[in-house]
Tab-separated table of C-alpha atoms in Angstrom:
chain	number	residue	atom	x	y	z
Y	846	MET	CA	84.306	160.556	153.371
Y	847	ILE	CA	83.786	159.187	156.788
Y	848	TYR	CA	80.643	160.666	158.661
Y	849	PRO	CA	79.713	160.122	162.245
Y	850	ARG	CA	77.420	157.269	162.822
Y	851	LEU	CA	75.377	157.963	165.972
Y	852	VAL	CA	73.018	154.949	166.755
Y	853	GLY	CA	71.427	154.828	170.226
Y	854	MET	CA	73.553	157.551	171.644
Y	855	ALA	CA	71.935	159.951	174.244
Y	856	ALA	CA	69.778	162.748	172.951
Y	857	SER	CA	72.193	165.618	174.205
Y	858	ALA	CA	75.107	163.675	171.984
Y	859	LEU	CA	73.281	164.053	169.052
Y	860	LEU	CA	73.292	167.867	169.374
Y	861	GLN	CA	77.132	168.086	168.980
Y	862	ILE	CA	78.213	168.966	165.483
Y	863	THR	CA	80.824	166.611	164.522
Y	864	LEU	CA	81.464	167.506	160.792
Y	865	LEU	CA	81.774	170.709	159.250
Y	866	HIS	CA	80.714	170.428	155.411
Y	867	VAL	CA	82.672	172.496	153.184
Y	868	PRO	CA	81.152	172.716	149.806
Y	869	PRO	CA	83.159	172.312	146.530
Y	870	VAL	CA	82.648	175.873	145.679
Y	871	SER	CA	82.552	178.886	147.622
Y	872	ALA	CA	79.357	180.372	149.202
Y	873	GLU	CA	79.335	183.430	146.888
Y	874	THR	CA	79.279	181.143	143.759
Y	875	MET	CA	76.602	178.802	145.263
Y	876	ALA	CA	74.654	181.836	146.028
Y	877	GLU	CA	74.843	183.181	142.710
Y	878	THR	CA	73.923	179.797	140.757
Y	879	SER	CA	71.070	179.413	143.196
Y	880	THR	CA	69.521	182.617	142.829
Y	881	ALA	CA	66.982	181.774	140.188
Y	882	GLN	CA	66.100	178.645	142.217
Y	883	LEU	CA	65.441	180.568	145.443
Y	884	SER	CA	63.157	183.071	143.815
Y	885	SER	CA	61.188	180.427	142.130
Y	886	ALA	CA	61.021	178.476	145.453
Y	887	THR	CA	59.707	181.630	147.576
Y	888	THR	CA	57.137	182.409	145.257
Y	889	ALA	CA	55.624	178.944	143.991
Y	890	SER	CA	52.369	178.030	144.901
Y	891	PRO	CA	51.659	174.848	147.036
Y	892	GLN	CA	50.771	172.919	143.849
Y	893	GLY	CA	53.682	174.117	142.206
Y	894	VAL	CA	55.965	172.957	145.127
Y	895	LEU	CA	54.258	169.538	145.186
Y	896	ALA	CA	54.818	168.999	141.536
Y	897	ALA	CA	58.480	169.227	142.042
Y	898	LEU	CA	58.460	166.611	144.974
Y	899	PRO	CA	58.318	163.070	144.843
Y	900	VAL	CA	54.667	162.340	145.190
Y	901	PRO	CA	53.956	158.555	144.719
Y	902	ALA	CA	51.663	157.725	141.751
Y	903	GLY	CA	48.018	156.972	142.916
Y	904	TYR	CA	47.643	159.672	145.775
Y	905	ALA	CA	45.094	162.047	146.356
Y	906	ASN	CA	44.585	165.133	148.306
Y	907	VAL	CA	42.614	164.412	151.547
Y	908	GLU	CA	43.244	167.452	153.712
Y	909	GLN	CA	44.632	171.095	153.466
Y	910	GLY	CA	44.508	173.921	155.958
Y	911	PRO	CA	46.477	176.525	157.750
Y	912	VAL	CA	48.697	175.739	160.692
Y	913	GLU	CA	51.119	177.641	162.843
Y	914	VAL	CA	54.807	177.034	162.868
Y	915	ASP	CA	56.817	178.579	165.479
Y	916	GLY	CA	54.394	181.343	165.547
Y	917	GLU	CA	54.263	181.800	161.772
Y	918	SER	CA	51.640	180.923	159.470
Y	919	ALA	CA	51.968	177.923	157.208
Y	920	LEU	CA	49.976	175.494	154.977
Y	921	LEU	CA	49.759	171.661	155.738
Y	922	ILE	CA	48.718	169.478	152.809
Y	923	ARG	CA	48.101	165.738	153.270
Y	924	MET	CA	47.584	163.105	150.336
Y	925	GLU	CA	46.749	159.448	150.630
Y	926	ARG	CA	46.590	156.626	148.516
Y	927	ALA	CA	43.364	156.985	146.276
Y	928	ASP	CA	42.432	153.327	146.895
Y	929	GLY	CA	42.097	153.716	150.457
Y	930	ARG	CA	44.804	151.405	151.430
Y	931	ASN	CA	46.459	152.122	154.845
Y	932	GLY	CA	44.355	155.393	155.272
Y	933	GLY	CA	44.215	157.740	158.076
Y	934	LEU	CA	46.683	158.795	160.611
Y	935	GLY	CA	49.418	156.336	161.049
Y	936	GLY	CA	49.297	155.039	157.537
Y	937	GLU	CA	50.560	155.539	154.074
Y	938	HIS	CA	50.577	159.383	153.387
Y	939	PHE	CA	52.457	162.076	151.638
Y	940	SER	CA	52.241	165.504	153.634
Y	941	ALA	CA	53.939	168.758	153.185
Y	942	VAL	CA	54.232	172.002	154.882
Y	943	THR	CA	54.706	175.369	153.020
Y	944	ALA	CA	55.093	178.813	154.188
Y	945	PRO	CA	52.528	181.565	152.719
Y	946	SER	CA	55.285	182.556	150.127
Y	947	GLY	CA	55.019	178.988	148.854
Y	948	LYS	CA	58.430	178.122	150.259
Y	949	LEU	CA	58.770	174.585	151.280
Y	950	LYS	CA	58.984	173.886	155.120
Y	951	GLY	CA	59.169	170.138	154.947
Y	952	PHE	CA	57.454	167.010	153.694
Y	953	VAL	CA	57.218	163.282	154.251
Y	954	ARG	CA	56.658	160.209	151.873
Y	955	MET	CA	55.524	157.391	154.011
Y	956	ASP	CA	55.115	154.854	151.412
Y	957	LEU	CA	54.995	151.169	151.910
Y	958	ALA	CA	57.212	150.629	148.892
Y	959	LEU	CA	60.153	152.196	151.113
Y	960	ARG	CA	60.017	149.185	153.403
Y	961	ASP	CA	62.348	147.187	151.257
Y	962	GLY	CA	65.971	147.637	149.637
Y	963	ALA	CA	69.082	148.539	150.516
Y	964	LEU	CA	69.998	151.846	151.717
Y	965	PRO	CA	72.417	154.395	150.170
Y	966	SER	CA	75.902	154.779	151.620
Y	967	GLN	CA	76.869	157.836	153.610
Y	968	ASP	CA	78.372	159.203	150.495
Y	969	GLU	CA	75.466	158.483	148.538
Y	970	ALA	CA	73.061	159.988	150.779
Y	971	HIS	CA	75.093	163.256	151.401
Y	972	ASP	CA	75.262	163.712	147.500
Y	973	ILE	CA	71.602	163.232	147.103
Y	974	ALA	CA	70.670	165.551	149.998
Y	975	MET	CA	73.025	168.128	148.782
Y	976	HIS	CA	71.460	167.853	145.413
Y	977	PHE	CA	67.851	168.137	146.728
Y	978	LEU	CA	68.941	171.207	148.892
Y	979	SER	CA	70.368	173.020	146.046
Y	980	VAL	CA	66.944	172.792	144.264
Y	981	HIS	CA	64.584	173.157	147.167
Y	982	ALA	CA	66.430	174.897	149.912
Y	983	ALA	CA	69.698	176.392	148.490
Y	984	ASP	CA	69.746	178.987	151.242
Y	985	LEU	CA	70.563	176.079	153.707
Y	986	LEU	CA	73.939	175.228	151.927
Y	987	LEU	CA	75.441	178.556	152.411
Y	988	ARG	CA	76.609	177.867	156.245
Y	989	HIS	CA	75.864	174.538	157.294
Y	990	ALA	CA	77.651	171.666	159.306
Y	991	VAL	CA	76.673	168.044	158.921
Y	992	SER	CA	75.893	166.490	162.489
Y	993	PHE	CA	75.678	162.936	161.494
Y	994	ILE	CA	74.351	160.571	158.725
Y	995	ALA	CA	73.078	157.363	159.796
Y	996	PRO	CA	70.046	154.783	159.224
Y	997	HIS	CA	66.721	156.085	160.465
Y	998	ASP	CA	63.337	154.245	160.922
Y	999	GLU	CA	59.872	156.207	160.298
Y	1000	THR	CA	56.938	153.961	161.373
Y	1001	ILE	CA	53.557	153.275	159.716
Y	1002	ARG	CA	50.545	151.311	159.980
Y	1003	ALA	CA	50.260	148.613	157.303
Y	1004	ASN	CA	47.558	146.079	157.053
Y	1005	GLY	CA	46.967	146.694	160.837
Y	1006	GLU	CA	50.546	146.129	161.979
Y	1007	SER	CA	53.416	148.500	162.602
Y	1008	THR	CA	56.009	148.536	160.071
Y	1009	ALA	CA	59.287	150.399	159.758
Y	1010	LEU	CA	60.464	152.376	156.762
Y	1011	THR	CA	64.228	152.856	157.095
Y	1012	GLY	CA	66.345	155.678	155.269
Y	1013	MET	CA	69.546	157.309	155.723
Y	1014	LYS	CA	69.057	160.410	157.561
Y	1015	VAL	CA	71.530	163.396	156.717
Y	1016	LYS	CA	71.069	165.649	159.741
Y	1017	MET	CA	72.522	169.088	159.578
Y	1018	ARG	CA	72.282	172.604	161.268
Y	1019	ASN	CA	71.870	176.132	159.774
Y	1020	LEU	CA	74.988	178.031	161.250
Y	1021	ALA	CA	73.299	181.447	160.373
Y	1022	ASP	CA	70.510	180.785	162.823
Y	1023	GLY	CA	71.265	177.752	164.659
Y	1024	ARG	CA	68.284	175.860	163.576
Y	1025	TRP	CA	68.319	172.171	162.384
Y	1026	PHE	CA	67.199	170.625	159.069
Y	1027	TRP	CA	67.617	167.081	157.702
Y	1028	VAL	CA	67.074	165.070	154.664
Y	1029	ILE	CA	66.342	161.369	154.966
Y	1030	VAL	CA	67.062	159.413	151.707
Y	1031	GLY	CA	65.237	156.211	151.012
Y	1032	ALA	CA	66.268	152.844	149.497
Y	1033	ASP	CA	64.585	154.113	146.108
Y	1034	ARG	CA	67.432	157.067	146.198
Y	1035	GLU	CA	64.718	159.718	146.646
Y	1036	VAL	CA	64.291	161.988	149.191
Y	1037	MET	CA	61.666	160.541	151.912
Y	1038	VAL	CA	61.688	163.037	154.536
Y	1039	PHE	CA	62.770	166.717	154.496
Y	1040	GLU	CA	62.520	169.068	157.520
Y	1041	ARG	CA	63.856	172.546	157.993
Y	1042	ASP	CA	64.033	175.607	160.529
Y	1043	ILE	CA	63.631	173.195	163.565
Y	1044	VAL	CA	64.015	174.869	166.793
Y	1045	TRP	CA	65.536	172.911	169.365
Y	1046	ALA	CA	64.574	173.499	173.037
Y	1047	ASN	CA	67.918	172.660	174.853
Y	1048	LEU	CA	66.586	172.813	178.386
Y	1049	LYS	CA	63.745	170.478	177.434
Y	1050	GLY	CA	66.039	168.132	175.648
Y	1051	ARG	CA	63.386	167.916	172.799
Y	1052	ARG	CA	62.356	170.094	169.724
Y	1053	GLN	CA	60.165	172.957	170.295
Y	1054	THR	CA	59.111	173.137	166.620
Y	1055	GLU	CA	55.654	171.766	165.947
Y	1056	LYS	CA	55.428	168.168	164.191
Y	1057	TRP	CA	52.749	168.610	161.588
Y	1058	LEU	CA	54.200	165.997	159.629
Y	1059	HIS	CA	54.283	163.453	162.172
Y	1060	ASP	CA	51.230	161.383	162.664
Y	1061	SER	CA	51.940	160.228	166.100
Y	1062	TRP	CA	51.914	164.151	167.291
Y	1063	LEU	CA	48.861	164.858	165.296
Y	1064	ALA	CA	47.178	162.028	166.959
Y	1065	GLU	CA	48.039	163.649	170.264
Y	1066	GLN	CA	47.133	166.788	169.321
Y	1067	ARG	CA	43.633	165.884	168.030
Y	1068	LYS	CA	43.028	163.845	170.921
Y	1069	ALA	CA	43.776	167.060	173.198
Y	1070	GLY	CA	41.688	169.386	170.841
Y	1071	GLY	CA	44.519	171.204	169.735
Y	1072	ALA	CA	44.398	170.078	165.980
């Protein structure tokens, strides 16, 4: 299947839904087969959620506390390498945001191991994203549209220098509420970023939802005394 590849285009163009994904089974069938997964996902503890995610070996919890996401309470968990390599904001980390119910709102896996390797194809990234969502966010599969699938860079600090971690981003929109979500698949064929329920402020041309998983945003907030 051929997907749109949007690179270097204006932000307004990125908002246009260019491909409607039709799952191989009906929404009703998918909902039935995902009932148990949805039930467990919305009642799991934060620790249980983390146990089901690709947390790199050798990472330890360094911070955990309440945050607010679009006016609703959530929990931010941050893990960094236990050996201290590239620690602190901007460095290697695994962070996740969960709702009070335990539902996964998003996570990032910023590990230096993702710097190298060939990216998955668009089809492969799409398949990996669909499988991940069926396990961790099956409700998003009921009515969604694929906006684009294309390489995407995330930047971390490694040994004092800026380093890009590139993955294949599958950006989608929830047609039930108009919010955005995406999955970024790393060269290791594991999900490196997942974010859901992102509200976009069209008049401002940027996202409205807080960026608790993004270190550059966190640094700005802490500098301003807001986080």
